[in-house]
Tab-separated table of C-alpha atoms in Angstrom:
chain	number	residue	atom	x	y	z
A	1	MET	CA	-0.197	-0.007	-0.207
A	2	ALA	CA	1.354	3.391	-0.772
A	3	ALA	CA	2.528	5.634	2.202
A	4	PRO	CA	0.571	8.578	2.639
A	5	SER	CA	1.569	11.854	0.979
A	6	HIS	CA	3.041	13.453	4.685
A	7	VAL	CA	5.298	10.422	5.097
A	8	LEU	CA	8.958	11.359	4.664
A	9	PRO	CA	11.037	8.883	2.835
A	10	PHE	CA	12.414	6.101	4.808
A	11	LEU	CA	15.893	5.707	5.264
A	12	SER	CA	17.741	2.553	4.851
A	13	PRO	CA	20.651	1.257	7.154
A	14	ALA	CA	22.726	2.392	4.525
A	15	GLY	CA	21.331	5.971	5.038
A	16	THR	CA	20.045	6.091	1.715
A	17	ALA	CA	16.343	6.934	0.877
A	18	SER	CA	14.244	4.562	-0.903
A	19	SER	CA	13.199	5.770	-4.253
A	20	VAL	CA	9.666	4.375	-3.709
A	21	ARG	CA	8.944	6.339	-1.208
A	22	ALA	CA	10.725	9.367	-2.016
A	23	ILE	CA	7.746	9.969	-4.891
A	24	PRO	CA	5.240	10.968	-2.305
A	25	ARG	CA	7.248	13.476	-0.538
A	26	ARG	CA	8.183	15.337	-4.239
A	27	ARG	CA	4.455	15.135	-4.412
A	28	ALA	CA	3.779	16.922	-0.977
A	29	ALA	CA	6.188	19.454	-1.828
A	30	HIS	CA	4.570	20.313	-4.842
A	31	LEU	CA	1.173	20.346	-3.101
A	32	ARG	CA	2.751	22.667	-0.225
A	33	CYS	CA	3.914	24.825	-2.967
A	34	ALA	CA	0.643	25.213	-4.579
A	35	ALA	CA	-1.295	25.591	-1.531
A	36	ALA	CA	1.162	28.791	-0.902
A	37	ALA	CA	0.552	30.298	-4.201
A	38	GLY	CA	-3.305	29.914	-3.666
A	39	GLN	CA	-2.840	31.752	-0.404
A	40	ALA	CA	-0.471	34.098	-2.018
A	41	GLY	CA	-3.183	35.289	-4.540
A	42	PHE	CA	-6.231	35.266	-1.773
A	43	PHE	CA	-3.994	37.690	0.229
A	44	THR	CA	-3.203	40.043	-2.969
A	45	ARG	CA	-6.851	40.040	-4.003
A	46	LEU	CA	-8.180	40.787	-0.687
A	47	GLY	CA	-5.456	43.616	-0.233
A	48	ARG	CA	-6.734	45.347	-3.166
A	49	LEU	CA	-10.311	44.558	-2.815
A	50	ILE	CA	-10.162	46.374	0.330
A	51	LYS	CA	-8.761	49.434	-1.287
A	52	GLU	CA	-10.856	49.148	-4.204
A	53	LYS	CA	-13.574	49.975	-2.113
A	54	ALA	CA	-12.027	53.439	-1.105
A	55	LYS	CA	-13.131	54.488	-4.527
A	56	SER	CA	-17.019	53.421	-3.915
A	57	ASP	CA	-17.250	54.683	-0.674
A	58	VAL	CA	-16.125	58.288	-1.478
A	59	GLU	CA	-19.586	60.123	-0.291
A	60	LYS	CA	-18.230	59.181	3.159
A	61	LEU	CA	-14.624	60.315	3.140
A	62	PHE	CA	-16.143	63.472	1.585
A	63	SER	CA	-18.268	64.183	4.852
A	64	GLY	CA	-15.383	62.901	6.875
A	65	PHE	CA	-13.384	65.815	5.575
A	66	SER	CA	-16.227	68.575	5.802
A	67	LYS	CA	-14.242	70.802	8.274
A	68	THR	CA	-10.952	70.399	6.415
A	69	ARG	CA	-12.742	71.485	3.339
A	70	GLU	CA	-14.227	74.472	4.790
A	71	ASN	CA	-11.201	75.599	5.813
A	72	LEU	CA	-9.773	75.398	2.167
A	73	SER	CA	-12.937	77.017	0.837
A	74	VAL	CA	-10.929	80.437	1.114
A	75	VAL	CA	-8.783	78.691	-1.938
A	76	ASP	CA	-11.599	79.669	-4.158
A	77	GLU	CA	-12.031	82.824	-3.273
A	78	LEU	CA	-8.471	83.824	-3.774
A	79	LEU	CA	-8.275	82.096	-7.178
A	80	THR	CA	-11.756	83.286	-8.813
A	81	TYR	CA	-10.516	86.487	-9.767
A	82	TRP	CA	-6.853	86.192	-9.106
A	83	ASN	CA	-4.570	88.105	-11.842
A	84	LEU	CA	-0.830	88.287	-11.938
A	85	ALA	CA	-0.590	91.804	-10.017
A	86	ASP	CA	-2.042	90.050	-7.172
A	87	THR	CA	0.333	86.740	-6.906
A	88	ASP	CA	2.116	87.806	-4.167
A	89	ARG	CA	-0.749	88.655	-1.907
A	90	VAL	CA	-2.949	85.551	-3.310
A	91	LEU	CA	0.142	83.192	-2.570
A	92	ASP	CA	0.827	84.512	0.900
A	93	GLU	CA	-3.348	83.956	1.742
A	94	LEU	CA	-2.926	80.528	0.205
A	95	GLU	CA	-0.344	79.742	2.071
A	96	GLU	CA	-2.109	80.980	5.422
A	97	ALA	CA	-4.778	78.591	4.697
A	98	LEU	CA	-2.637	75.335	4.085
A	99	LEU	CA	-0.849	75.934	7.807
A	100	VAL	CA	-4.522	76.538	9.414
A	101	SER	CA	-5.080	73.432	7.933
A	102	ASP	CA	-1.909	71.396	9.454
A	103	PHE	CA	-0.115	71.036	6.316
A	104	GLY	CA	3.162	71.857	8.011
A	105	PRO	CA	5.584	75.028	7.372
A	106	LYS	CA	7.582	73.065	5.016
A	107	ILE	CA	5.129	71.349	2.980
A	108	SER	CA	2.962	74.676	3.210
A	109	PHE	CA	6.357	76.725	1.591
A	110	ARG	CA	6.984	74.092	-0.627
A	111	ILE	CA	3.854	73.900	-2.507
A	112	VAL	CA	3.545	77.730	-2.891
A	113	ASP	CA	7.072	78.251	-3.974
A	114	THR	CA	6.506	75.856	-6.499
A	115	LEU	CA	3.476	77.525	-7.654
A	116	ARG	CA	5.286	80.926	-7.704
A	117	GLU	CA	7.794	79.647	-9.757
A	118	GLU	CA	5.415	78.117	-12.318
A	119	ILE	CA	3.536	80.954	-12.351
A	120	ARG	CA	6.270	82.992	-12.934
A	121	ASP	CA	7.607	80.929	-15.505
A	122	GLY	CA	4.228	81.439	-17.633
A	123	LYS	CA	2.927	77.560	-16.811
A	124	LEU	CA	-0.099	78.898	-14.606
A	125	LYS	CA	-2.466	81.379	-16.232
A	126	SER	CA	-5.757	81.035	-14.399
A	127	GLY	CA	-6.982	80.904	-10.974
A	128	ALA	CA	-8.396	77.358	-12.054
A	129	GLU	CA	-4.956	76.544	-13.460
A	130	ILE	CA	-3.175	77.192	-10.430
A	131	LYS	CA	-5.886	75.526	-8.100
A	132	ALA	CA	-5.011	71.973	-10.214
A	133	ALA	CA	-1.336	72.727	-9.857
A	134	LEU	CA	-1.909	72.779	-6.095
A	135	LYS	CA	-4.018	69.603	-6.150
A	136	ARG	CA	-1.492	68.036	-8.327
A	137	CYS	CA	1.397	69.123	-5.843
A	138	ILE	CA	-0.322	67.469	-2.721
A	139	LEU	CA	-1.212	64.165	-4.973
A	140	GLU	CA	2.428	64.304	-5.756
A	141	LEU	CA	3.606	64.345	-2.037
A	142	LEU	CA	1.673	61.320	-0.797
A	143	THR	CA	2.236	59.319	-3.964
A	144	SER	CA	5.795	59.634	-4.239
A	145	LYS	CA	6.290	59.528	-0.152
A	146	GLY	CA	3.305	57.120	0.832
A	147	GLY	CA	4.208	54.777	-1.622
A	148	ASN	CA	1.516	51.640	-1.970
A	149	SER	CA	-0.948	52.116	0.938
A	150	GLU	CA	-2.929	48.742	0.264
A	151	LEU	CA	-2.553	46.101	3.030
A	152	ASN	CA	0.728	43.780	3.037
A	153	LEU	CA	-0.883	40.622	3.801
A	154	GLY	CA	1.979	38.320	3.011
A	155	PHE	CA	1.740	35.155	1.569
A	156	ARG	CA	0.392	32.837	3.579
A	157	LYS	CA	-2.159	32.253	6.390
A	158	PRO	CA	-2.541	33.651	8.580
A	159	SER	CA	-1.690	37.057	8.267
A	160	VAL	CA	-0.971	38.560	11.055
A	161	ILE	CA	-1.529	42.526	11.691
A	162	MET	CA	-0.146	44.198	14.594
A	163	ILE	CA	-2.237	47.587	16.239
A	164	VAL	CA	-0.043	49.828	18.276
A	165	GLY	CA	-0.533	53.337	19.451
A	166	VAL	CA	-1.097	55.878	22.702
A	167	ASN	CA	-4.436	55.684	24.723
A	168	GLY	CA	-7.308	57.366	23.669
A	169	GLY	CA	-6.344	57.691	19.791
A	170	GLY	CA	-9.070	54.808	19.153
A	171	LYS	CA	-6.854	52.001	18.711
A	172	THR	CA	-8.862	48.888	20.054
A	173	THR	CA	-12.002	50.597	17.983
A	174	SER	CA	-10.046	50.727	14.565
A	175	LEU	CA	-9.132	46.925	15.038
A	176	GLY	CA	-12.905	46.212	15.354
A	177	LYS	CA	-13.652	48.281	12.514
A	178	LEU	CA	-10.910	46.537	10.310
A	179	ALA	CA	-12.473	43.283	11.597
A	180	HIS	CA	-15.664	44.308	10.441
A	181	ARG	CA	-13.960	45.449	7.043
A	182	PHE	CA	-12.442	41.593	6.728
A	183	LYS	CA	-15.452	39.846	7.667
A	184	ASN	CA	-17.309	41.516	5.016
A	185	GLU	CA	-15.192	39.889	2.503
A	186	GLY	CA	-15.871	36.702	4.137
A	187	VAL	CA	-12.491	36.487	5.729
A	188	LYS	CA	-12.042	34.081	9.124
A	189	VAL	CA	-10.921	36.597	11.303
A	190	LEU	CA	-9.397	36.223	14.976
A	191	MET	CA	-8.540	38.841	17.610
A	192	ALA	CA	-5.736	38.697	20.017
A	193	ALA	CA	-6.730	40.664	23.207
A	194	GLY	CA	-2.652	42.379	23.639
A	195	ASP	CA	-3.744	44.887	26.069
A	196	THR	CA	-3.714	42.898	29.445
A	197	PHE	CA	-3.104	46.028	31.430
A	198	ARG	CA	-7.040	47.320	30.659
A	199	ALA	CA	-9.577	45.464	31.543
A	200	ALA	CA	-12.038	47.564	29.602
A	201	ALA	CA	-9.938	47.301	26.163
A	202	ARG	CA	-10.620	43.351	26.741
A	203	ASP	CA	-14.340	43.907	27.178
A	204	GLN	CA	-14.240	46.608	24.346
A	205	LEU	CA	-12.734	43.768	22.011
A	206	GLU	CA	-14.962	40.794	23.518
A	207	VAL	CA	-17.833	42.924	22.315
A	208	TRP	CA	-16.240	43.976	18.447
A	209	ALA	CA	-15.599	40.019	18.366
A	210	GLU	CA	-19.081	39.518	19.287
A	211	ARG	CA	-20.403	42.336	16.930
A	212	THR	CA	-18.256	41.007	13.642
A	213	GLY	CA	-18.777	37.324	14.334
A	214	SER	CA	-14.939	37.129	15.029
A	215	GLU	CA	-13.168	34.576	17.332
A	216	ILE	CA	-10.987	36.117	20.000
A	217	VAL	CA	-8.065	35.240	22.648
A	218	ILE	CA	-8.272	36.791	25.585
A	219	ASP	CA	-6.038	36.642	28.750
A	220	ASN	CA	-8.255	34.231	30.818
A	221	ASP	CA	-6.194	34.212	34.035
A	222	LYS	CA	-5.683	38.039	34.015
A	223	LYS	CA	-2.035	37.681	34.730
A	224	ALA	CA	-0.632	37.102	31.349
A	225	GLN	CA	1.729	39.562	29.672
A	226	PRO	CA	0.723	40.414	26.178
A	227	PRO	CA	3.533	38.588	24.159
A	228	ALA	CA	2.313	35.719	25.679
A	229	VAL	CA	-1.425	36.128	24.673
A	230	LEU	CA	-0.211	37.619	21.365
A	231	SER	CA	1.643	34.062	20.821
A	232	GLN	CA	-1.092	32.268	21.612
A	233	ALA	CA	-3.262	33.755	19.431
A	234	VAL	CA	-1.051	33.207	16.656
A	235	LYS	CA	-0.245	29.507	17.068
A	236	ARG	CA	-4.396	29.243	17.173
A	237	GLY	CA	-4.493	31.222	14.216
A	238	LYS	CA	-1.921	28.690	12.169
A	239	ARG	CA	-3.651	25.310	14.260
A	240	GLU	CA	-7.297	26.487	13.197
A	241	GLY	CA	-6.948	28.271	9.981
A	242	PHE	CA	-7.910	31.260	10.167
A	243	ASP	CA	-6.878	34.041	7.256
A	244	VAL	CA	-6.079	37.064	9.640
A	245	VAL	CA	-5.036	37.396	13.246
A	246	LEU	CA	-5.667	41.522	14.412
A	247	CYS	CA	-3.531	41.906	17.387
A	248	ASP	CA	-4.216	44.544	20.088
A	249	THR	CA	-1.333	46.073	22.322
A	250	SER	CA	-1.683	47.720	25.205
A	251	GLY	CA	-1.708	52.005	24.963
A	252	ARG	CA	1.512	53.591	25.672
A	253	LEU	CA	3.091	57.085	25.679
A	254	HIS	CA	5.696	56.989	23.099
A	255	THR	CA	7.721	58.792	25.988
A	256	ASN	CA	7.702	55.650	28.215
A	257	TYR	CA	10.697	53.780	27.419
A	258	GLY	CA	9.775	50.815	29.226
A	259	LEU	CA	6.502	50.219	27.356
A	260	MET	CA	8.081	50.789	23.979
A	261	GLU	CA	10.643	48.073	24.388
A	262	GLU	CA	7.454	45.891	25.303
A	263	LEU	CA	6.398	46.363	21.865
A	264	VAL	CA	9.776	45.153	20.729
A	265	THR	CA	9.213	42.191	22.323
A	266	CYS	CA	5.785	41.567	21.315
A	267	LYS	CA	6.866	41.596	17.515
A	268	LYS	CA	9.889	39.106	18.182
A	269	VAL	CA	7.134	36.863	19.916
A	270	LEU	CA	5.134	36.819	16.858
A	271	ALA	CA	7.767	36.417	14.208
A	272	LYS	CA	9.074	33.119	16.553
A	273	ALA	CA	5.490	31.375	16.134
A	274	LEU	CA	5.334	32.178	12.899
A	275	PRO	CA	8.332	33.509	10.695
A	276	GLY	CA	7.642	36.758	8.795
A	277	ALA	CA	5.067	37.464	11.215
A	278	PRO	CA	3.584	40.561	11.647
A	279	ASN	CA	3.077	41.084	7.988
A	280	GLU	CA	1.910	45.076	8.985
A	281	ILE	CA	2.155	47.030	12.143
A	282	LEU	CA	-0.552	49.883	11.902
A	283	LEU	CA	0.257	52.943	14.306
A	284	VAL	CA	-3.303	54.542	15.021
A	285	LEU	CA	-3.044	58.455	15.566
A	286	ASP	CA	-5.522	60.758	16.494
A	287	GLY	CA	-6.158	63.451	13.771
A	288	THR	CA	-7.360	66.078	15.981
A	289	THR	CA	-4.021	66.470	17.733
A	290	GLY	CA	-2.914	67.795	13.884
A	291	LEU	CA	1.187	67.908	13.735
A	292	ASN	CA	2.119	66.916	17.507
A	293	MET	CA	1.205	63.658	16.174
A	294	LEU	CA	4.481	63.397	14.169
A	295	GLN	CA	6.661	62.887	17.243
A	296	GLN	CA	4.575	60.037	18.307
A	297	ALA	CA	4.656	58.590	14.447
A	298	ARG	CA	8.800	59.066	14.740
A	299	GLU	CA	9.063	57.196	18.130
A	300	PHE	CA	6.968	54.567	17.321
A	301	ASN	CA	8.819	53.810	14.228
A	302	ASP	CA	12.323	53.686	15.753
A	303	VAL	CA	11.373	51.161	18.175
A	304	VAL	CA	8.851	49.007	16.072
A	305	GLY	CA	9.032	49.730	12.687
A	306	VAL	CA	5.720	51.257	11.554
A	307	THR	CA	4.511	50.094	8.116
A	308	GLY	CA	1.214	52.232	7.838
A	309	PHE	CA	-1.061	54.602	9.549
A	310	ILE	CA	-4.425	54.568	10.511
A	311	LEU	CA	-5.220	58.291	11.028
A	312	THR	CA	-8.826	58.489	13.126
A	313	LYS	CA	-11.146	61.273	14.365
A	314	LEU	CA	-10.819	63.215	11.040
A	315	ASP	CA	-14.234	64.046	11.077
A	316	GLY	CA	-13.903	66.135	14.257
A	317	THR	CA	-10.819	68.540	13.147
A	318	ALA	CA	-10.061	71.028	10.149
A	319	ARG	CA	-6.603	69.706	10.098
A	320	GLY	CA	-6.724	67.063	7.679
A	321	GLY	CA	-3.460	68.463	6.050
A	322	CYS	CA	-1.724	66.218	8.938
A	323	VAL	CA	-2.085	63.579	6.674
A	324	VAL	CA	0.135	65.208	4.205
A	325	SER	CA	2.676	66.102	6.891
A	326	VAL	CA	3.229	62.749	8.484
A	327	VAL	CA	3.631	61.095	5.087
A	328	ASP	CA	5.840	63.649	3.640
A	329	GLU	CA	8.039	63.357	7.128
A	330	LEU	CA	8.366	59.800	7.423
A	331	GLY	CA	7.611	58.318	3.748
A	332	ILE	CA	5.035	55.561	5.577
A	333	PRO	CA	1.760	55.210	3.864
A	334	VAL	CA	-1.075	56.115	5.504
A	335	LYS	CA	-3.258	52.792	5.078
A	336	PHE	CA	-6.933	53.859	6.647
A	337	VAL	CA	-8.728	57.225	7.801
A	338	GLY	CA	-11.472	57.528	10.524
A	339	VAL	CA	-14.226	59.685	8.802
A	340	GLY	CA	-16.910	59.017	11.136
A	341	GLU	CA	-18.467	57.279	14.640
A	342	GLY	CA	-20.211	54.318	12.622
A	343	VAL	CA	-18.958	50.945	12.064
A	344	GLU	CA	-18.155	51.556	7.924
A	345	ASP	CA	-16.467	54.879	8.756
A	346	LEU	CA	-13.136	53.517	9.099
A	347	GLN	CA	-12.076	54.154	5.048
A	348	PRO	CA	-9.175	52.495	3.115
A	349	PHE	CA	-7.001	55.463	1.942
A	350	ASP	CA	-6.859	56.732	-1.747
A	351	ALA	CA	-4.660	59.692	-2.183
A	352	GLU	CA	-6.691	60.692	-5.150
A	353	ALA	CA	-9.854	60.742	-3.238
A	354	PHE	CA	-8.576	62.360	-0.351
A	355	VAL	CA	-7.191	65.182	-2.622
A	356	GLU	CA	-10.374	65.687	-3.797
A	357	ALA	CA	-12.259	65.722	-0.604
A	358	ILE	CA	-10.344	68.437	0.922
A	359	PHE	CA	-11.074	70.991	-1.839
A	360	PRO	CA	-14.252	72.411	-2.759
C-alpha cells in the first residue's frame, strides 16, 4: 500500500532514501507550493479589494473631511478673480490657509514656492490652473513619499496585523472596524486581546468580536503578559486555519521607553510563532492632535518599525493636512482614515480621493 503523502522518505540502514517512498515527498512539496501560491493570491486579491472599496465609498470621505474642506474654501475665493498683479498677496493667503489646515510649514512653503515659480514661468495663467497645480502638488507628495497604501497581507495564512498606539487614539475601535471590513469580504478573523493592562480594553474587544462574528483570544487568568497572549493567538490561528489575526496591544506614551520596548518583545514573539509575522504594524494616530502626532510617529517607528498609519477622528477636526505632513515626514503610507463614528467609517486611504475631498 502506498505511503501517505505526508510521510518522509524511509532511510535504509545504509543511509540512502528509498526511491519508492521519495515520490510522495516530492508530491507533498508540490502540493505545499500550490497551496502557498493559492494563499498568496488570496491575500493579494483581498488587499486590492479592500483598497478598491475606497473609491466606491468616496461620499463618506467627503463628509468626513468637511471641516478641512471648509477651511480650504478660501482657495476658491482667492483664485476666482486672480490676476498676475495679485500673485504675491494671493500666494501668501494660500500659504496661510494650508498652515491653518496643518499641512505644516515645510510642505506649505514648498507648495507655494512651486506655484510661484510656475506662475513666473508662464505655466499657470488662470485661477483654475493654479488650483489644479495645487492639487497635483499634494497628490505627488502623497504618492511619491507614501508608496503603496494597500495592506500587505503576506503570502500565507494566517496574515498577522499588529495594532499599536497611545491611549485614547482609537486603537481598539480601529481594530474592531478593520475586523468588520475583513468579515464583509468573507475572511476568517481571529482577534488577540493583547492590551492586558486595561480590563476595559479586553471587554471592548470582546464586544467587537461578538459584533463582527470574529473569534478572540483573551487572557483568561488575567495575569498573562501581552506577548504570551499574542503568541497563543498566532498559534491558534495556524492550527485552526484563520485567514487573519488582528493583534491589539496596550496603549502607551511614546515617551515611556520601558513600555515601548515591550512592543519589540511582542514583535519578536509573533515572528517566533510564525516566521515573517507581523505582516503589518499599523500605528493609530489621533487626527485631532494635528502636527503633534509627528513625534509620536517618529518614536514608534524608531522602536518597532511602523509599516502604515491609521489616522482617526478626522471628521472632528479641520486639520486634514496632517495626513500629508505625516507621509512627507516619515515616508510611511496612510492605510486607513477614520472619518466618523460608524462601523463603516474606517476608510481605506486613497490619495486621489483624499485630495478631491479636502478641496471644495
